[in-house]
PDB file of C-alpha atoms in Angstrom:
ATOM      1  CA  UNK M1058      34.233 -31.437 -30.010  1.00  0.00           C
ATOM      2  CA  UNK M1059      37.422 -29.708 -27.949  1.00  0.00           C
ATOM      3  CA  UNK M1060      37.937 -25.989 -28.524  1.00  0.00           C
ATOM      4  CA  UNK M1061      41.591 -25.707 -28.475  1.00  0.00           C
ATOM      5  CA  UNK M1062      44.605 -22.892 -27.816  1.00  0.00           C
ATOM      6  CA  UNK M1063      48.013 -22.942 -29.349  1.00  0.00           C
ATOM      7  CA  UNK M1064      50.507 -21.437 -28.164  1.00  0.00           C
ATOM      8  CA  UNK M1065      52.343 -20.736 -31.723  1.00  0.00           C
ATOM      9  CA  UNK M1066      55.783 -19.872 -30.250  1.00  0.00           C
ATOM     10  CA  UNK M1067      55.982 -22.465 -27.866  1.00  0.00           C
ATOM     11  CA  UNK M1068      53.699 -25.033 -29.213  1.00  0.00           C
ATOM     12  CA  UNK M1069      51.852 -26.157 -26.286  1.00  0.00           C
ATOM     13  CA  UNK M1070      48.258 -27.050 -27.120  1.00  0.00           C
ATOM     14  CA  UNK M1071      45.132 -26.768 -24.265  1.00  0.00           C
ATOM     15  CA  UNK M1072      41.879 -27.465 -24.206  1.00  0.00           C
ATOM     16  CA  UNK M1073      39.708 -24.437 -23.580  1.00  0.00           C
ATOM     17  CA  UNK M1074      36.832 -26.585 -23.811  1.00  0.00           C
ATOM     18  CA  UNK M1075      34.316 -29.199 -24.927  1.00  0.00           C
ATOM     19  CA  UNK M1076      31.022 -29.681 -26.318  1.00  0.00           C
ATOM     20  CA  UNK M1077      28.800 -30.821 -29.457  1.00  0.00           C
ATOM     21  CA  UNK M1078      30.186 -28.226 -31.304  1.00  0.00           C
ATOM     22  CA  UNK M1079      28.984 -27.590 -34.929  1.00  0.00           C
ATOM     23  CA  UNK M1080      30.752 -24.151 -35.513  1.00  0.00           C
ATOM     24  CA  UNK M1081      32.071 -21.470 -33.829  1.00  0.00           C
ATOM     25  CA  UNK M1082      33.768 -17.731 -33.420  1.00  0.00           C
ATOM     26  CA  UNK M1083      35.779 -16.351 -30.958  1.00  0.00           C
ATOM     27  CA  UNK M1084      34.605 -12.732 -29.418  1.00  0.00           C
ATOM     28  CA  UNK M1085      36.630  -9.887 -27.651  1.00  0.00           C
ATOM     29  CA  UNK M1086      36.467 -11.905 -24.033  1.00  0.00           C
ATOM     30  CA  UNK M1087      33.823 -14.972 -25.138  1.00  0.00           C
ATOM     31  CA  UNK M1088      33.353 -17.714 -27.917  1.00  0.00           C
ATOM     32  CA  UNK M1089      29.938 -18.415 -29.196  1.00  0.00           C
ATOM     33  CA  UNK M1090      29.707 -21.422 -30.581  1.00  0.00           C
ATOM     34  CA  UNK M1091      26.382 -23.609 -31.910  1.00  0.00           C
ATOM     35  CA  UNK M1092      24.940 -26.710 -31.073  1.00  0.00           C
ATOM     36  CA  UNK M1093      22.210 -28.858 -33.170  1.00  0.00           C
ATOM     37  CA  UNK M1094      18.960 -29.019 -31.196  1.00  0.00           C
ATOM     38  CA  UNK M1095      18.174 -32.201 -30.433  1.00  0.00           C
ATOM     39  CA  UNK M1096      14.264 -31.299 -29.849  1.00  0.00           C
ATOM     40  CA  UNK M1097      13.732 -29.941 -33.557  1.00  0.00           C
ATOM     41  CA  UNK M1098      15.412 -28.969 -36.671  1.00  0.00           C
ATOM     42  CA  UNK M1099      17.670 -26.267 -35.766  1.00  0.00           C
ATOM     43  CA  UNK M1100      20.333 -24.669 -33.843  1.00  0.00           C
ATOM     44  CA  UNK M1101      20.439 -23.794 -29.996  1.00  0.00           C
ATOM     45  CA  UNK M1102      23.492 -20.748 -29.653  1.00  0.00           C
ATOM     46  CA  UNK M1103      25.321 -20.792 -26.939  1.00  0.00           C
ATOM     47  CA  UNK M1104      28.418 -18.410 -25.573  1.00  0.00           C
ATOM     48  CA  UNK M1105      30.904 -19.527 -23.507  1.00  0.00           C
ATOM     49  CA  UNK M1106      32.992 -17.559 -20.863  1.00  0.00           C
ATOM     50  CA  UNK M1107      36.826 -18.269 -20.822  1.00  0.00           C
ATOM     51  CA  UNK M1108      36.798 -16.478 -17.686  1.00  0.00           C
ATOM     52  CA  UNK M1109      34.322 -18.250 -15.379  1.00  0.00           C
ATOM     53  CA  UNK M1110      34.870 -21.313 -17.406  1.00  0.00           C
ATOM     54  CA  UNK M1111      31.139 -21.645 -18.060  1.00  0.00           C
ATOM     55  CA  UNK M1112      28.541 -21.705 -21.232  1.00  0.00           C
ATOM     56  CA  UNK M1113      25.445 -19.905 -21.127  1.00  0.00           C
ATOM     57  CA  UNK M1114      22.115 -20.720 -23.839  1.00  0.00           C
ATOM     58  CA  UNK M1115      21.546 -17.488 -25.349  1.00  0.00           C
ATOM     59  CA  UNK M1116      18.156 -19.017 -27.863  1.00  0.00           C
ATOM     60  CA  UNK M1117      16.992 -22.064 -29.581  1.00  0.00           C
ATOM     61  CA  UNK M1118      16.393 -21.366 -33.309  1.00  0.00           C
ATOM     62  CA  UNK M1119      14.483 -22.750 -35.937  1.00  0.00           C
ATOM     63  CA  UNK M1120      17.321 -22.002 -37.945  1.00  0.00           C
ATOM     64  CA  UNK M1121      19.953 -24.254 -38.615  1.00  0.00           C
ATOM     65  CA  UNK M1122      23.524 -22.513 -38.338  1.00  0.00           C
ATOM     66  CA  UNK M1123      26.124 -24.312 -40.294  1.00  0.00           C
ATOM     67  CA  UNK M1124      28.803 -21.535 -40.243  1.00  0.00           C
ATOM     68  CA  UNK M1125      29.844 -18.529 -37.579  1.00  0.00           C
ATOM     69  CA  UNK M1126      31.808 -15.388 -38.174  1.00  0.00           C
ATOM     70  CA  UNK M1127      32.535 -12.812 -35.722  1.00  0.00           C
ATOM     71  CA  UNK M1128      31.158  -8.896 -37.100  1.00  0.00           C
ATOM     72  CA  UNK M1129      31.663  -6.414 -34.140  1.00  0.00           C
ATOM     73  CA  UNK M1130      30.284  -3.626 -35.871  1.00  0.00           C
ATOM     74  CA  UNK M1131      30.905  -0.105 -33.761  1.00  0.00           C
ATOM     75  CA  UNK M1132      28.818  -0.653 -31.388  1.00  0.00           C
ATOM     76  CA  UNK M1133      25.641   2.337 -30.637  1.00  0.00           C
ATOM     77  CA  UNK M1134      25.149   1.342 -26.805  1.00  0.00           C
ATOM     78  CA  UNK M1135      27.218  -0.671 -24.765  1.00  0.00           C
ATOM     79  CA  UNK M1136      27.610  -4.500 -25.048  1.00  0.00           C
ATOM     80  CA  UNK M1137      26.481  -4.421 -28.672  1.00  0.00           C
ATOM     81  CA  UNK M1138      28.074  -6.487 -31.022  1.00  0.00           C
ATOM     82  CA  UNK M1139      26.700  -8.830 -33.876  1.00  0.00           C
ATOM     83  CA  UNK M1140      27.984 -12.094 -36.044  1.00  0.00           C
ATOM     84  CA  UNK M1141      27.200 -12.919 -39.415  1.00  0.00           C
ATOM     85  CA  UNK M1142      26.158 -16.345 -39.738  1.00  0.00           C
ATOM     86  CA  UNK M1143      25.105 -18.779 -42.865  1.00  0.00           C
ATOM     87  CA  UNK M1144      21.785 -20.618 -41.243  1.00  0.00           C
ATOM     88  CA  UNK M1145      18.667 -22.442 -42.879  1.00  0.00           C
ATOM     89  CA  UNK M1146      15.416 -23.162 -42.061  1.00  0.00           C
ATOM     90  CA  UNK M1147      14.356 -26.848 -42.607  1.00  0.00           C
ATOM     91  CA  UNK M1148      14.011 -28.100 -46.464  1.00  0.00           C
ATOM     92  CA  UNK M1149      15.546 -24.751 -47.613  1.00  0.00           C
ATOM     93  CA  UNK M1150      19.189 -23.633 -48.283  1.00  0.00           C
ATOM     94  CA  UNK M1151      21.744 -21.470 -46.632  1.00  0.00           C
ATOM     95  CA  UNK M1152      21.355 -17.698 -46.791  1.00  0.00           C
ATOM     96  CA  UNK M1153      23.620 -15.156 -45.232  1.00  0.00           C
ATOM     97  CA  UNK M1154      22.553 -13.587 -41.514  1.00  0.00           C
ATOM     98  CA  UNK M1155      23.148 -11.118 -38.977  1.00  0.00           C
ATOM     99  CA  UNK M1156      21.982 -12.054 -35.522  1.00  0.00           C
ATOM    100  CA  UNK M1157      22.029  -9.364 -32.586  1.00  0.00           C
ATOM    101  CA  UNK M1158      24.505 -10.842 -29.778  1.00  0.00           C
ATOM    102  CA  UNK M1159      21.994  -8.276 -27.510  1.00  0.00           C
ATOM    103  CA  UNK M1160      18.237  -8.573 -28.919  1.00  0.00           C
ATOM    104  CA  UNK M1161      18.649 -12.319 -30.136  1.00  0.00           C
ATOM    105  CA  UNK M1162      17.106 -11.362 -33.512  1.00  0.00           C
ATOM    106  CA  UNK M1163      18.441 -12.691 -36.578  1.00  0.00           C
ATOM    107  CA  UNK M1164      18.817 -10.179 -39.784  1.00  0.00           C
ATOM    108  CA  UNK M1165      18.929 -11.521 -43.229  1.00  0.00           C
ATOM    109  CA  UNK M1166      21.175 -10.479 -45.634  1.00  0.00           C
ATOM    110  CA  UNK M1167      20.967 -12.622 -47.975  1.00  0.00           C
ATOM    111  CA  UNK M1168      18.716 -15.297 -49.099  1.00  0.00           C
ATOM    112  CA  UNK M1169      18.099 -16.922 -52.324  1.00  0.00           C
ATOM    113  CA  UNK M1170      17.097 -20.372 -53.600  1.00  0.00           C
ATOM    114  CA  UNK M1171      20.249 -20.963 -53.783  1.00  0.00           C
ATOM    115  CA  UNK M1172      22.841 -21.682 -51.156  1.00  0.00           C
ATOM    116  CA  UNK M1173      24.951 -19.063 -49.656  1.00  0.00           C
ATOM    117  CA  UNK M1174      28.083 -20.488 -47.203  1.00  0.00           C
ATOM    118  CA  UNK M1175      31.194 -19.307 -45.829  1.00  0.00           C
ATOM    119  CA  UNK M1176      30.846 -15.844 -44.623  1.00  0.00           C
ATOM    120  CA  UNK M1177      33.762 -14.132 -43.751  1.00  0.00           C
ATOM    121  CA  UNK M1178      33.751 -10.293 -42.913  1.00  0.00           C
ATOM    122  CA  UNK M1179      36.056  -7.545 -43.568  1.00  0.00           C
ATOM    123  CA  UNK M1180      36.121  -3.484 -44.359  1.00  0.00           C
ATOM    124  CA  UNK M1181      32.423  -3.692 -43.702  1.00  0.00           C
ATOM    125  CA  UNK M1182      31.508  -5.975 -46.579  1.00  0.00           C
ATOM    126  CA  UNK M1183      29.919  -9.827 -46.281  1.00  0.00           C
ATOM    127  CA  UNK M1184      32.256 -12.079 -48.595  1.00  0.00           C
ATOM    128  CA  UNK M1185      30.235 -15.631 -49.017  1.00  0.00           C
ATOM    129  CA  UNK M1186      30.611 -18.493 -51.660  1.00  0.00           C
ATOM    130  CA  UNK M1187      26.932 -18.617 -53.913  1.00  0.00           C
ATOM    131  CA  UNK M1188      26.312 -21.209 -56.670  1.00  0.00           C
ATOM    132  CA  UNK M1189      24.578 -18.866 -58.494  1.00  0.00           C
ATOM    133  CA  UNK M1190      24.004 -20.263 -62.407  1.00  0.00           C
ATOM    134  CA  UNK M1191      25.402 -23.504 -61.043  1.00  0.00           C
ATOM    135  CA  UNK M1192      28.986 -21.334 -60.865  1.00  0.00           C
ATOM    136  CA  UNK M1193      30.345 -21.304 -57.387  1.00  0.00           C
ATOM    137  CA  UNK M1194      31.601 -17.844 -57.319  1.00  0.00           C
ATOM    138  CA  UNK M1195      32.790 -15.059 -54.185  1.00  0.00           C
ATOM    139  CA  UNK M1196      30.395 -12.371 -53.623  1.00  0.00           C
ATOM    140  CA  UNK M1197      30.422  -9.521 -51.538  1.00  0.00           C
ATOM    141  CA  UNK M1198      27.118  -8.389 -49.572  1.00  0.00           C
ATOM    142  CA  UNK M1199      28.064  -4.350 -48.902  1.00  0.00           C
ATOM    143  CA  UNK M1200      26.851  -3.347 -45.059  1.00  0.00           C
ATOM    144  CA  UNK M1201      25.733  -0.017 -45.583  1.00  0.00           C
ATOM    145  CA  UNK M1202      24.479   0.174 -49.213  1.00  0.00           C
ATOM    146  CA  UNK M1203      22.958  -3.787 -48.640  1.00  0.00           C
ATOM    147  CA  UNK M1204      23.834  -4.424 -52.586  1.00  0.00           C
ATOM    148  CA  UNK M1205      25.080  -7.505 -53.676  1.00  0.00           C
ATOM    149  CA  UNK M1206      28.331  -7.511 -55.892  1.00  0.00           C
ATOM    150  CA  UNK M1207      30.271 -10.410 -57.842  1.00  0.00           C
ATOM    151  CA  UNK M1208      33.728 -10.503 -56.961  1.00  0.00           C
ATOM    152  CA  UNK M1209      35.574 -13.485 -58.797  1.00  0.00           C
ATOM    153  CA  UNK M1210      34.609 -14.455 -62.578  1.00  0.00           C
ATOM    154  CA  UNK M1211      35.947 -18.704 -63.157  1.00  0.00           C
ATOM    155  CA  UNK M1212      34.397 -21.496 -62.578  1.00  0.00           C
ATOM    156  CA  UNK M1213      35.020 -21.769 -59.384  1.00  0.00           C
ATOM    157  CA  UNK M1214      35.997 -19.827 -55.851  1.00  0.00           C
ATOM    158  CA  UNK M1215      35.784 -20.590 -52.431  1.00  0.00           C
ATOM    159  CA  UNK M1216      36.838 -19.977 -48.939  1.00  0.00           C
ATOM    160  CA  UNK M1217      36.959 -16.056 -49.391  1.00  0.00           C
ATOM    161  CA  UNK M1218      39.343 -13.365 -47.376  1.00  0.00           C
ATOM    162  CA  UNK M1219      40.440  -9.877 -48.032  1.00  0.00           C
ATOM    163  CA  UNK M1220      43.752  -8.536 -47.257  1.00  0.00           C
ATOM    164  CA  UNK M1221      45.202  -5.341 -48.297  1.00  0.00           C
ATOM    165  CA  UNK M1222      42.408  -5.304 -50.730  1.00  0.00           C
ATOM    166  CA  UNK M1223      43.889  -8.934 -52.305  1.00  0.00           C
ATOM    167  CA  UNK M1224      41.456 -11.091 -52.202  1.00  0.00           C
ATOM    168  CA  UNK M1225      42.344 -14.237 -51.592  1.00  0.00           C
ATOM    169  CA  UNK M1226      40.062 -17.624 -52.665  1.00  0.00           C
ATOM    170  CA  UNK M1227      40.613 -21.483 -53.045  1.00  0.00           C
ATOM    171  CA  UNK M1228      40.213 -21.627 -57.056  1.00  0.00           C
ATOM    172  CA  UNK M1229      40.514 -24.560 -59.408  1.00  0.00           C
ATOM    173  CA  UNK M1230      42.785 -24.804 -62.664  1.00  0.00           C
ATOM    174  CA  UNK M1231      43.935 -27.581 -64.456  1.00  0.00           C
ATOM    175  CA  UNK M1232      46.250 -28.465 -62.348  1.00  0.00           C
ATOM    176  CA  UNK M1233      44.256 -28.855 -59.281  1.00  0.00           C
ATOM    177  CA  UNK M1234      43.100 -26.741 -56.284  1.00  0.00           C
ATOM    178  CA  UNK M1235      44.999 -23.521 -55.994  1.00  0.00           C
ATOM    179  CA  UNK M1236      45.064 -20.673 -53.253  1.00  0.00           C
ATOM    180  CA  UNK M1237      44.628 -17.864 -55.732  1.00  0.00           C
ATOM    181  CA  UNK M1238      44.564 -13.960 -55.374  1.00  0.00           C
ATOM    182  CA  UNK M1239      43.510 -11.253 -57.156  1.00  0.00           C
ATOM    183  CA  UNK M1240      42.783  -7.596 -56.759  1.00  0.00           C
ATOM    184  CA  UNK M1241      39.567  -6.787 -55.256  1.00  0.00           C
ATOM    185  CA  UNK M1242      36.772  -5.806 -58.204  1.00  0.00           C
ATOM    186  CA  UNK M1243      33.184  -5.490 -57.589  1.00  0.00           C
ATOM    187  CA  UNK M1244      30.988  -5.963 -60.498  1.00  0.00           C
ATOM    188  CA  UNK M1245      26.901  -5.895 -60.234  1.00  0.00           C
TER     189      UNK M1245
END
């Protein structure tokens, strides 16, 4: 896989770099990115330096990480900064996770027998895509109260973001797949 940068304005295109790349997020000053294991079921996490053009292993995990999203909470001591990640163990499905850029611990959030994807982080709140009662639906996993809220109704929602408290899905209507918004409503 090629990590690229565009260059919007101008349009040129470089690559930053390249590896076997299964997801990644890019950080103030570094991009940490994931790699299967090849050793074991897993994930090894890795963080590469645009700087000094080099990528460091930062742990091997059990878990499998299918998707990264950058969560740089305010940080208590210096250097501290965490992503929220959706990882699995083998023969289980994807839950929501924290993992400590600093201790290498991963938190979870949330984890159910059924799968939780797509994280995507804003105003302190976890928005992920759960197929909870065979519905996939957006819900939004609160930071500080850690309570789990519903936050579209239909059939079906994915690919969550919140802007200007619009939030803003890929939906389905009978006329095919829609990017669809709506105000942002939390219901228990």
């Amino acid at each position: 896989s090629n990590i690229h940068k565009k260059d919007m304005g101008t349009g040129k295109d470089e690559i930053i770099f390249s590896d076997e790349i299964r997801t990644f997020a890019v950080l103030d000053d570094n991009i940490i990115y994931t790699k299967d294991r090849a050793d074991a079921f897993g994930s090894e996490i890795w963080l590469y330096s645009p700087g000094n053009k080099e990528s460091r292993l930062l742990v091997k995990s059990d878990y499998l990480v299918s998707q990264i999203t950058n969560y740089l909470p305010e940080p208590s001591s210096p250097g501290e900064s965490k992503v929220i990640i959706s990882a699995r163990y083998d023969w289980e499905n994807f839950g929501i996770y924290s993992f400590d850029l600093s201790t290498l611990v991963f938190e979870e959030l949330v984890n159910t027998p059924y799968a939780e994807t797509t994280p995507w982080v804003s105003d302190g709140k976890v928005f992920f895509v759960a197929n909870y009662n065979k519905t996939y639906r957006v819900y939004v996993y609160d930071l500080s109260t850690k309570n789990v809220y519903q936050a579209t109704q239909g059939s079906y929602a994915h690919s969550p973001v919140l802007h200007n408290q619009e939030l803003y899905f890929v939906g389905m209507t009978a006329e095919g797949t829609n990017i669809c918004h709506k105000p942002l409503t939390l219901a228990d």
